[in-house]
Amino acid sequence: MALDIAKKSGEDLPIGAVIVSDGEVISCAHNEKEQKGESCLHAEMIAISDAQKKLKRWRLNDCTIYVTLEPCPMCAWAIIQARFKRVCFGAPDLLYGALGSVIDLRQIANSQLAVDSGVLEAECKSLLTDYIKKMRNTVDEYKN
């Protein structure tokens, strides 16, 4: 489901996030940073905010968040602060990954957050790679 949502990102980096509790989808979102011109509109941040509003509480300790790309420091910290029980991500983020690839914010927070990485990793990487190739071609066409 997170992959399908990521594909709706338009001009934004195709990242999707889905929050689930007891088998029920609570919220889902894709990146909107470029679309809305706000640096904090990562898929995870939008999904977390929507879930907290829907559940009328800030603690999401009974929830799992599924994301197509490993969360960055901002998103990883928001996940930890919201007390998620688990995060599952597809592709590792070798530049900004904050749940094990570059740094692990759980160590700073002494968090019990469970992390499952590599979930549908090939599909998630492919979606991101295709987007980057498309954007490079667009830039090259603009230069010519």
Tab-separated table of C-alpha atoms in Angstrom:
chain	number	residue	atom	x	y	z
A	1	MET	CA	0.000	0.000	0.000
A	2	ALA	CA	2.866	2.409	0.817
A	3	LEU	CA	4.298	1.798	-2.657
A	4	ASP	CA	0.977	2.627	-4.303
A	5	ILE	CA	0.707	5.805	-2.250
A	6	ALA	CA	4.295	6.789	-3.108
A	7	LYS	CA	3.391	6.638	-6.796
A	8	LYS	CA	0.913	9.473	-6.195
A	9	SER	CA	3.687	11.880	-5.125
A	10	GLY	CA	3.701	13.668	-8.477
A	11	GLU	CA	6.798	15.868	-8.703
A	12	ASP	CA	7.867	14.975	-5.160
A	13	LEU	CA	10.288	12.201	-4.289
A	14	PRO	CA	8.034	9.109	-4.355
A	15	ILE	CA	7.848	8.094	-0.727
A	16	GLY	CA	4.741	6.641	0.854
A	17	ALA	CA	3.836	6.047	4.484
A	18	VAL	CA	1.003	4.006	5.982
A	19	ILE	CA	0.104	3.811	9.676
A	20	VAL	CA	-1.695	0.713	10.901
A	21	SER	CA	-3.185	-0.261	14.260
A	22	ASP	CA	-4.760	-3.650	14.938
A	23	GLY	CA	-4.882	-4.410	11.211
A	24	GLU	CA	-6.713	-1.156	10.396
A	25	VAL	CA	-5.199	1.613	8.279
A	26	ILE	CA	-5.284	4.764	10.379
A	27	SER	CA	-3.614	7.145	7.921
A	28	CYS	CA	-1.485	7.258	4.802
A	29	ALA	CA	0.425	9.946	2.958
A	30	HIS	CA	3.041	10.683	0.331
A	31	ASN	CA	5.645	13.429	0.147
A	32	GLU	CA	4.260	16.903	-0.535
A	33	LYS	CA	7.376	19.013	0.046
A	34	GLU	CA	7.750	20.219	-3.553
A	35	GLN	CA	4.027	20.402	-4.226
A	36	LYS	CA	3.274	22.628	-1.230
A	37	GLY	CA	6.674	24.263	-0.739
A	38	GLU	CA	7.127	23.164	2.870
A	39	SER	CA	10.256	21.312	3.958
A	40	CYS	CA	8.526	19.326	6.715
A	41	LEU	CA	5.909	17.712	4.470
A	42	HIS	CA	7.544	14.308	4.344
A	43	ALA	CA	5.204	11.326	4.002
A	44	GLU	CA	5.880	10.200	7.560
A	45	MET	CA	5.222	13.620	9.091
A	46	ILE	CA	1.905	14.014	7.283
A	47	ALA	CA	0.778	10.483	8.153
A	48	ILE	CA	1.745	10.911	11.818
A	49	SER	CA	-0.125	14.206	12.120
A	50	ASP	CA	-3.215	12.740	10.446
A	51	ALA	CA	-3.135	9.639	12.682
A	52	GLN	CA	-2.830	11.727	15.840
A	53	LYS	CA	-5.771	13.876	14.791
A	54	LYS	CA	-7.880	10.862	13.878
A	55	LEU	CA	-7.093	9.000	17.119
A	56	LYS	CA	-7.206	12.219	19.199
A	57	ARG	CA	-3.937	11.412	20.965
A	58	TRP	CA	-0.238	11.981	20.370
A	59	ARG	CA	0.940	8.559	21.549
A	60	LEU	CA	0.821	6.009	18.734
A	61	ASN	CA	2.318	3.198	20.801
A	62	ASP	CA	-0.092	0.623	19.368
A	63	CYS	CA	0.778	1.549	15.777
A	64	THR	CA	3.176	0.413	13.082
A	65	ILE	CA	4.338	2.752	10.348
A	66	TYR	CA	5.283	1.362	6.936
A	67	VAL	CA	7.502	3.582	4.772
A	68	THR	CA	9.067	3.022	1.366
A	69	LEU	CA	12.366	4.713	2.353
A	70	GLU	CA	14.208	4.661	5.667
A	71	PRO	CA	13.166	7.729	7.662
A	72	CYS	CA	15.445	10.762	7.803
A	73	PRO	CA	16.441	12.212	11.211
A	74	MET	CA	13.385	14.506	11.357
A	75	CYS	CA	10.949	11.692	10.614
A	76	ALA	CA	12.738	9.083	12.720
A	77	TRP	CA	12.652	11.427	15.700
A	78	ALA	CA	8.944	12.108	15.166
A	79	ILE	CA	8.329	8.334	15.034
A	80	ILE	CA	10.273	7.836	18.269
A	81	GLN	CA	8.537	10.757	19.991
A	82	ALA	CA	5.101	9.452	18.986
A	83	ARG	CA	6.054	6.172	20.706
A	84	PHE	CA	5.412	3.889	17.725
A	85	LYS	CA	5.923	0.237	18.532
A	86	ARG	CA	7.344	-0.614	15.101
A	87	VAL	CA	8.545	0.841	11.818
A	88	CYS	CA	8.980	-1.141	8.608
A	89	PHE	CA	10.812	0.431	5.709
A	90	GLY	CA	11.765	-0.689	2.233
A	91	ALA	CA	14.910	0.922	0.889
A	92	PRO	CA	17.737	2.054	3.150
A	93	ASP	CA	18.656	5.742	2.882
A	94	LEU	CA	22.431	5.765	2.584
A	95	LEU	CA	22.580	9.576	2.806
A	96	TYR	CA	20.166	10.419	5.617
A	97	GLY	CA	18.903	7.131	7.082
A	98	ALA	CA	18.327	7.588	10.790
A	99	LEU	CA	17.233	4.110	11.859
A	100	GLY	CA	20.428	2.214	11.186
A	101	SER	CA	21.921	3.027	7.787
A	102	VAL	CA	23.784	6.245	8.664
A	103	ILE	CA	22.824	6.836	12.276
A	104	ASP	CA	20.384	5.210	14.677
A	105	LEU	CA	18.404	7.723	16.700
A	106	ARG	CA	17.003	4.937	18.861
A	107	GLN	CA	20.356	4.909	20.687
A	108	ILE	CA	20.028	8.564	21.670
A	109	ALA	CA	16.432	8.174	22.801
A	110	ASN	CA	16.903	4.789	24.462
A	111	SER	CA	13.916	3.753	22.367
A	112	GLN	CA	12.306	0.330	22.239
A	113	LEU	CA	11.128	0.970	18.670
A	114	ALA	CA	11.320	-2.229	16.609
A	115	VAL	CA	12.683	-1.749	13.088
A	116	ASP	CA	12.193	-4.061	10.126
A	117	SER	CA	14.235	-3.005	7.112
A	118	GLY	CA	14.310	-4.245	3.540
A	119	VAL	CA	10.548	-4.816	3.208
A	120	LEU	CA	9.943	-4.940	-0.570
A	121	GLU	CA	13.359	-3.291	-0.871
A	122	ALA	CA	13.861	-3.933	-4.601
A	123	GLU	CA	10.491	-2.409	-5.496
A	124	CYS	CA	11.070	0.618	-3.278
A	125	LYS	CA	14.565	1.211	-4.688
A	126	SER	CA	13.272	0.853	-8.240
A	127	LEU	CA	10.577	3.469	-7.678
A	128	LEU	CA	13.154	5.929	-6.335
A	129	THR	CA	15.715	5.157	-9.056
A	130	ASP	CA	13.132	5.648	-11.810
A	131	TYR	CA	12.139	9.000	-10.302
A	132	ILE	CA	15.753	10.184	-10.102
A	133	LYS	CA	16.421	9.158	-13.718
A	134	LYS	CA	13.283	10.997	-14.849
A	135	MET	CA	14.267	14.139	-12.948
A	136	ARG	CA	17.792	14.059	-14.410
A	137	ASN	CA	16.364	13.739	-17.918
A	138	THR	CA	14.013	16.641	-17.245
A	139	VAL	CA	16.933	18.802	-16.081
A	140	ASP	CA	18.997	17.783	-19.139
A	141	GLU	CA	16.093	18.665	-21.461
A	142	TYR	CA	15.724	22.035	-19.725
A	143	LYS	CA	19.436	22.808	-20.221
A	144	ASN	CA	19.254	22.077	-23.960
